[in-house]
mmCIF file of C-alpha atoms in Angstrom:
data_model
loop_
_atom_site.group_PDB
_atom_site.id
_atom_site.type_symbol
_atom_site.label_atom_id
_atom_site.label_comp_id
_atom_site.label_asym_id
_atom_site.label_seq_id
_atom_site.Cartn_x
_atom_site.Cartn_y
_atom_site.Cartn_z
ATOM 1 C CA MET W 1 73.375 85.603 125.639
ATOM 2 C CA LEU W 2 77.192 85.437 126.614
ATOM 3 C CA ASN W 3 76.811 82.564 128.544
ATOM 4 C CA LEU W 4 76.690 80.543 125.114
ATOM 5 C CA ILE W 5 80.394 81.548 124.791
ATOM 6 C CA ASN W 6 83.090 79.864 126.535
ATOM 7 C CA PRO W 7 85.327 82.335 128.770
ATOM 8 C CA ILE W 8 87.897 84.044 126.562
ATOM 9 C CA ASP W 9 91.122 85.401 128.495
ATOM 10 C CA LYS W 10 90.774 88.557 127.277
ATOM 11 C CA GLU W 11 94.448 90.329 128.817
ATOM 12 C CA LYS W 12 95.789 87.445 126.446
ATOM 13 C CA PHE W 13 93.999 87.785 123.510
ATOM 14 C CA LYS W 14 94.475 91.587 123.235
ATOM 15 C CA GLN W 15 98.142 91.147 123.580
ATOM 16 C CA GLU W 16 98.588 88.547 120.715
ATOM 17 C CA PHE W 17 96.056 89.577 118.300
ATOM 18 C CA LEU W 18 97.236 93.189 117.657
ATOM 19 C CA VAL W 19 100.942 92.582 117.152
ATOM 20 C CA ARG W 20 99.960 89.687 114.864
ATOM 21 C CA GLU W 21 101.804 89.716 110.929
ATOM 22 C CA PRO W 22 100.701 90.886 108.300
ATOM 23 C CA PHE W 23 97.688 91.732 109.932
ATOM 24 C CA PRO W 24 95.533 91.378 113.500
ATOM 25 C CA TYR W 25 93.859 87.896 113.016
ATOM 26 C CA PHE W 26 93.076 85.276 115.597
ATOM 27 C CA CYS W 27 91.656 81.570 116.424
ATOM 28 C CA ILE W 28 89.484 80.060 119.379
ATOM 29 C CA ASP W 29 89.025 76.826 119.701
ATOM 30 C CA ASN W 30 85.975 75.296 121.931
ATOM 31 C CA PHE W 31 84.078 79.183 121.269
ATOM 32 C CA LEU W 32 80.824 78.108 121.926
ATOM 33 C CA ASN W 33 79.452 76.160 124.956
ATOM 34 C CA ASP W 34 79.347 72.268 123.677
ATOM 35 C CA GLU W 35 75.715 71.687 123.754
ATOM 36 C CA PHE W 36 75.172 75.288 121.649
ATOM 37 C CA ALA W 37 77.581 74.120 119.414
ATOM 38 C CA ASN W 38 76.251 70.814 118.720
ATOM 39 C CA GLU W 39 72.535 71.692 118.315
ATOM 40 C CA ILE W 40 74.218 74.211 115.579
ATOM 41 C CA HIS W 41 75.971 71.423 113.921
ATOM 42 C CA ASP W 42 72.614 69.500 113.553
ATOM 43 C CA SER W 43 70.487 71.689 112.386
ATOM 44 C CA PHE W 44 72.563 72.545 109.428
ATOM 45 C CA PRO W 45 70.390 72.214 105.953
ATOM 46 C CA ALA W 46 71.417 69.337 103.854
ATOM 47 C CA TYR W 47 73.278 70.662 100.681
ATOM 48 C CA GLN W 48 70.288 70.043 98.265
ATOM 49 C CA GLU W 49 68.530 71.618 100.630
ATOM 50 C CA ALA W 50 70.915 74.676 100.994
ATOM 51 C CA GLN W 51 70.898 74.937 97.198
ATOM 52 C CA GLN W 52 67.258 75.898 97.468
ATOM 53 C CA LEU W 53 67.310 78.414 100.149
ATOM 54 C CA GLY W 54 70.365 80.183 98.980
ATOM 55 C CA ARG W 55 72.781 81.129 96.454
ATOM 56 C CA GLU W 56 75.415 79.154 94.617
ATOM 57 C CA PHE W 57 78.654 80.424 93.279
ATOM 58 C CA THR W 58 80.508 79.172 90.354
ATOM 59 C CA ALA W 59 83.024 81.784 89.386
ATOM 60 C CA VAL W 60 86.434 80.647 89.070
ATOM 61 C CA ASN W 61 87.420 82.643 92.113
ATOM 62 C CA GLU W 62 84.634 81.109 94.706
ATOM 63 C CA LYS W 63 83.262 77.920 93.386
ATOM 64 C CA ARG W 64 80.700 75.109 95.041
ATOM 65 C CA LYS W 65 79.619 77.269 97.677
ATOM 66 C CA ILE W 66 76.341 77.946 99.048
ATOM 67 C CA GLN W 67 75.500 80.986 100.693
ATOM 68 C CA ILE W 68 72.282 81.565 102.820
ATOM 69 C CA THR W 69 71.931 85.021 104.166
ATOM 70 C CA ASP W 70 68.084 85.504 104.646
ATOM 71 C CA SER W 71 67.810 84.779 108.488
ATOM 72 C CA SER W 72 64.121 83.885 108.395
ATOM 73 C CA LYS W 73 65.111 80.633 106.694
ATOM 74 C CA PHE W 74 67.931 79.978 109.370
ATOM 75 C CA PRO W 75 67.202 76.944 111.883
ATOM 76 C CA PRO W 76 66.267 77.722 115.307
ATOM 77 C CA ALA W 77 69.913 77.091 116.373
ATOM 78 C CA ILE W 78 71.216 79.090 113.674
ATOM 79 C CA LYS W 79 69.128 81.762 114.232
ATOM 80 C CA LYS W 80 70.219 82.029 117.648
ATOM 81 C CA LEU W 81 73.866 81.754 116.875
ATOM 82 C CA ASN W 82 73.152 84.988 114.504
ATOM 83 C CA ASP W 83 71.250 86.440 117.346
ATOM 84 C CA LEU W 84 74.218 86.181 119.689
ATOM 85 C CA LEU W 85 76.529 87.368 117.345
ATOM 86 C CA ALA W 86 74.690 90.821 116.558
ATOM 87 C CA SER W 87 73.544 91.250 120.136
ATOM 88 C CA ASP W 88 75.040 94.604 121.739
ATOM 89 C CA GLU W 89 77.000 92.155 124.508
ATOM 90 C CA PHE W 90 78.828 90.567 121.558
ATOM 91 C CA LEU W 91 79.679 93.932 119.756
ATOM 92 C CA GLU W 92 80.807 95.487 123.121
ATOM 93 C CA MET W 93 83.163 92.314 123.933
ATOM 94 C CA PHE W 94 84.696 92.277 120.577
ATOM 95 C CA SER W 95 84.982 96.121 120.386
ATOM 96 C CA GLU W 96 87.106 95.702 123.419
ATOM 97 C CA LEU W 97 89.039 92.714 122.191
ATOM 98 C CA THR W 98 89.977 94.044 118.927
ATOM 99 C CA GLY W 99 90.264 98.079 119.836
ATOM 100 C CA VAL W 100 87.645 98.953 116.996
ATOM 101 C CA PRO W 101 84.984 100.855 118.974
ATOM 102 C CA ASP W 102 81.508 100.971 118.052
ATOM 103 C CA LEU W 103 81.418 97.850 116.261
ATOM 104 C CA ILE W 104 77.966 97.488 114.155
ATOM 105 C CA ALA W 105 76.320 94.152 113.118
ATOM 106 C CA ASP W 106 75.079 93.708 109.482
ATOM 107 C CA VAL W 107 71.405 92.517 109.981
ATOM 108 C CA ASN W 108 71.174 91.838 106.267
ATOM 109 C CA LEU W 109 74.428 89.513 106.497
ATOM 110 C CA ASN W 110 75.821 90.500 102.920
ATOM 111 C CA GLY W 111 78.032 88.017 102.157
ATOM 112 C CA GLY W 112 77.837 86.377 105.529
ATOM 113 C CA GLY W 113 75.238 83.715 106.937
ATOM 114 C CA ILE W 114 75.265 80.300 106.825
ATOM 115 C CA HIS W 115 78.124 78.797 104.054
ATOM 116 C CA GLU W 116 78.356 75.117 102.839
ATOM 117 C CA THR W 117 81.095 74.111 100.164
ATOM 118 C CA ASN W 118 81.102 70.757 98.535
ATOM 119 C CA SER W 119 83.884 68.664 97.169
ATOM 120 C CA GLY W 120 85.687 70.566 94.268
ATOM 121 C CA GLY W 121 85.073 74.178 95.985
ATOM 122 C CA HIS W 122 87.247 76.859 96.948
ATOM 123 C CA LEU W 123 87.694 80.400 97.708
ATOM 124 C CA ASP W 124 90.869 82.237 96.221
ATOM 125 C CA VAL W 125 92.709 84.496 98.000
ATOM 126 C CA HIS W 126 91.236 88.059 98.238
ATOM 127 C CA VAL W 127 90.738 91.641 100.213
ATOM 128 C CA ASP W 128 86.928 92.058 101.269
ATOM 129 C CA PHE W 129 84.448 94.919 99.809
ATOM 130 C CA ASN W 130 85.556 97.928 101.881
ATOM 131 C CA TYR W 131 82.240 99.761 102.347
ATOM 132 C CA ASN W 132 78.760 98.977 102.886
ATOM 133 C CA GLU W 133 76.645 101.195 100.682
ATOM 134 C CA ALA W 134 73.126 99.888 102.294
ATOM 135 C CA THR W 135 74.492 101.104 105.588
ATOM 136 C CA LYS W 136 76.812 103.938 104.727
ATOM 137 C CA SER W 137 79.512 102.090 107.003
ATOM 138 C CA PHE W 138 83.208 100.735 106.922
ATOM 139 C CA ARG W 139 84.039 97.032 106.813
ATOM 140 C CA ARG W 140 86.130 96.463 109.943
ATOM 141 C CA LEU W 141 85.793 92.814 111.270
ATOM 142 C CA ASN W 142 85.183 89.369 109.971
ATOM 143 C CA ILE W 143 84.465 86.602 112.064
ATOM 144 C CA LEU W 144 84.356 83.070 111.065
ATOM 145 C CA ILE W 145 82.669 79.948 113.018
ATOM 146 C CA TYR W 146 83.297 75.992 111.754
ATOM 147 C CA PHE W 147 81.089 73.204 112.550
ATOM 148 C CA ASN W 148 82.880 70.450 110.950
ATOM 149 C CA LYS W 149 83.508 66.872 113.041
ATOM 150 C CA ASP W 150 85.681 64.566 111.957
ATOM 151 C CA TRP W 151 87.376 67.236 109.336
ATOM 152 C CA LYS W 152 90.442 65.355 107.556
ATOM 153 C CA LYS W 153 93.753 67.352 106.350
ATOM 154 C CA GLU W 154 93.738 65.948 103.389
ATOM 155 C CA TYR W 155 89.956 67.358 102.950
ATOM 156 C CA GLY W 156 91.718 71.046 102.379
ATOM 157 C CA GLY W 157 89.287 73.787 103.122
ATOM 158 C CA TYR W 158 91.974 75.633 105.207
ATOM 159 C CA LEU W 159 91.382 79.454 106.200
ATOM 160 C CA ASP W 160 94.863 80.752 105.024
ATOM 161 C CA ILE W 161 96.333 84.148 105.761
ATOM 162 C CA TRP W 162 98.828 86.446 103.097
ATOM 163 C CA ASP W 163 100.699 89.075 102.866
ATOM 164 C CA LYS W 164 99.128 91.865 100.622
ATOM 165 C CA ASP W 165 101.604 90.769 97.461
ATOM 166 C CA VAL W 166 100.296 87.139 98.272
ATOM 167 C CA LYS W 167 103.838 85.917 98.431
ATOM 168 C CA LYS W 168 103.953 84.711 101.908
ATOM 169 C CA CYS W 169 101.390 82.310 103.888
ATOM 170 C CA TYR W 170 101.428 83.914 107.777
ATOM 171 C CA GLY W 171 98.674 81.023 108.856
ATOM 172 C CA SER W 172 96.726 78.386 107.854
ATOM 173 C CA PHE W 173 93.580 77.084 109.675
ATOM 174 C CA GLU W 174 91.751 73.739 109.903
ATOM 175 C CA PRO W 175 87.907 74.798 109.805
ATOM 176 C CA LYS W 176 87.355 72.009 112.620
ATOM 177 C CA PHE W 177 84.250 71.960 114.796
ATOM 178 C CA ASN W 178 83.429 74.677 117.023
ATOM 179 C CA ARG W 179 86.904 77.058 115.918
ATOM 180 C CA ALA W 180 86.032 80.664 115.262
ATOM 181 C CA CYS W 181 88.506 82.529 113.135
ATOM 182 C CA GLY W 182 88.571 86.098 112.558
ATOM 183 C CA PHE W 183 90.456 88.936 111.501
ATOM 184 C CA LEU W 184 90.370 93.044 111.135
ATOM 185 C CA THR W 185 89.602 93.646 107.405
ATOM 186 C CA SER W 186 91.282 96.805 105.728
ATOM 187 C CA GLU W 187 93.016 96.974 102.581
ATOM 188 C CA VAL W 188 95.937 94.504 103.239
ATOM 189 C CA SER W 189 93.847 91.885 104.742
ATOM 190 C CA PHE W 190 94.016 88.987 101.927
ATOM 191 C CA HIS W 191 92.770 85.487 102.900
ATOM 192 C CA GLY W 192 91.473 82.702 101.241
ATOM 193 C CA VAL W 193 90.099 79.156 101.382
ATOM 194 C CA THR W 194 92.303 76.118 99.966
ATOM 195 C CA PRO W 195 90.771 73.529 97.567
ATOM 196 C CA ILE W 196 88.421 71.428 99.096
ATOM 197 C CA THR W 197 88.920 67.569 98.412
ATOM 198 C CA CYS W 198 86.656 66.079 100.840
ATOM 199 C CA PRO W 199 84.041 63.028 99.905
ATOM 200 C CA ASN W 200 80.873 63.964 97.874
ATOM 201 C CA ASP W 201 78.597 63.663 100.988
ATOM 202 C CA VAL W 202 80.890 65.763 103.310
ATOM 203 C CA MET W 203 80.409 69.411 103.203
ATOM 204 C CA ARG W 204 82.544 72.237 104.785
ATOM 205 C CA LYS W 205 80.385 74.038 106.916
ATOM 206 C CA SER W 206 80.277 77.549 108.588
ATOM 207 C CA PHE W 207 78.453 80.179 110.039
ATOM 208 C CA ALA W 208 80.067 83.722 108.550
ATOM 209 C CA THR W 209 79.381 87.303 110.149
ATOM 210 C CA TYR W 210 81.047 90.743 109.347
ATOM 211 C CA TYR W 211 80.993 94.335 111.250
ATOM 212 C CA TYR W 212 81.377 97.983 110.621
ATOM 213 C CA THR W 213 81.750 101.236 111.819
ATOM 214 C CA LYS W 214 80.124 104.731 110.797
ATOM 215 C CA ASN W 215 83.446 106.235 111.663
ATOM 216 C CA MET W 216 86.303 106.455 108.847
ATOM 217 C CA PRO W 217 89.197 103.874 109.753
ATOM 218 C CA GLU W 218 92.760 105.075 109.890
ATOM 219 C CA TRP W 219 93.409 103.183 106.661
ATOM 220 C CA TRP W 220 90.700 104.388 104.457
ATOM 221 C CA GLU W 221 91.902 106.307 101.160
ATOM 222 C CA GLY W 222 88.598 107.401 99.922
ATOM 223 C CA GLU W 223 88.102 104.610 97.501
ATOM 224 C CA LYS W 224 85.761 102.252 97.773
ATOM 225 C CA HIS W 225 85.921 98.655 96.008
ATOM 226 C CA SER W 226 84.271 95.380 95.684
ATOM 227 C CA THR W 227 86.194 92.175 96.771
ATOM 228 C CA LEU W 228 89.965 92.117 95.069
ATOM 229 C CA PHE W 229 91.273 88.398 94.197
ATOM 230 C CA LYS W 230 94.768 87.517 93.807
ATOM 231 C CA ALA W 231 96.258 84.221 92.632
ATOM 232 C CA ARG W 232 98.480 82.213 95.316
ATOM 233 C CA PRO W 233 102.077 81.473 93.916
ATOM 234 C CA ASP W 234 101.305 78.377 92.628
ATOM 235 C CA GLU W 235 98.361 79.152 90.522
ATOM 236 C CA TRP W 236 99.982 80.696 87.429
ATOM 237 C CA VAL W 237 97.346 79.571 85.057
ATOM 238 C CA LYS W 238 94.631 81.238 86.937
ATOM 239 C CA GLY W 239 96.325 84.472 87.889
ATOM 240 C CA ARG W 240 97.545 85.084 84.087
ATOM 241 C CA VAL W 241 94.781 83.877 82.329
ATOM 242 C CA LEU W 242 91.447 82.645 84.173
ATOM 243 C CA MET W 243 91.050 85.440 86.457
ATOM 244 C CA PRO W 244 91.756 88.264 83.755
ATOM 245 C CA ALA W 245 89.394 86.326 81.326
ATOM 246 C CA GLU W 246 86.830 86.459 84.058
ATOM 247 C CA ASN W 247 86.998 89.821 84.954
ATOM 248 C CA VAL W 248 86.636 91.066 81.481
ATOM 249 C CA GLU W 249 83.637 88.691 80.942
ATOM 250 C CA ARG W 250 82.009 90.417 84.405
ATOM 251 C CA TRP W 251 83.224 93.936 83.116
ATOM 252 C CA CYS W 252 81.330 93.184 79.860
ATOM 253 C CA ARG W 253 77.955 91.917 81.546
ATOM 254 C CA ALA W 254 78.370 95.106 83.757
ATOM 255 C CA MET W 255 78.187 97.052 80.537
ATOM 256 C CA TYR W 256 75.348 95.502 78.991
ATOM 257 C CA SER W 257 73.477 95.875 82.013
ATOM 258 C CA LYS W 258 73.761 99.660 82.028
ATOM 259 C CA PHE W 259 73.022 99.856 78.355
ATOM 260 C CA LYS W 260 69.691 97.858 78.944
ATOM 261 C CA GLN W 261 68.880 100.348 81.724
ATOM 262 C CA SER W 262 69.944 103.509 79.291
ATOM 263 C CA VAL W 263 67.687 102.230 76.899
ATOM 264 C CA LYS W 264 64.880 101.290 78.780
ATOM 265 C CA GLY W 265 65.105 105.168 80.245
ATOM 266 C CA VAL W 266 65.315 106.407 76.889
ATOM 267 C CA LEU W 267 62.093 104.395 75.967
ATOM 268 C CA GLY W 268 60.308 104.993 78.869
ATOM 269 C CA LYS W 269 60.423 109.022 77.811
ATOM 270 C CA ASP W 270 58.449 108.246 74.763
#
């Protein structure tokens, strides 16, 4: 299946990837062969259809993004892409390129799959959850492929790469057609998507896939965590007011859910 990917200069990739700061990341243009990339582009569901097929985010940190993770709902071309990105050949190639041995694809696409974001959407700077409970494996690599033709700078929606304190932006990448971006995930791999201001009839379209290992990474400190968000330097109100308020609300919902489960357990014993 690797014939669906344009040739990669492996030695150049490895030399540049591992020395990048503040953590290893890459950007490859013309990643897939043209015919296949266009086939995927043309098969993305319309936003209204995607709303019926997937989950829409409305939180402070992540808004107006639809995520479809059920591969049985993918159009044939996107199903083919998913199969490619989970194939043994692809895993072996990216283990070699990134220096992370024995990469494992997540067949459940937890957090991955088809992503479509409408105008007004954004994804705040964050570091990803670090452990997959379902597969008992450690998160190691993110790969994102973009399928947006004629994307304009003023539309925003750039992938940005930050230091762990979210003080300095090290990279900013336009989500242009057939571009693949990726990075090694760790406790310092902070990244986000800048606010999207495209016209209402334009969507930011991408496909995301994440990789794991059974082996514990060197950076592992024994603490599992979910996605952790931080505000950008110019987001004072969000960082000081909105994010803390949402964290409190999320904690209250979790406590209420646990309370209901405990009550149900007690009643079930009667």
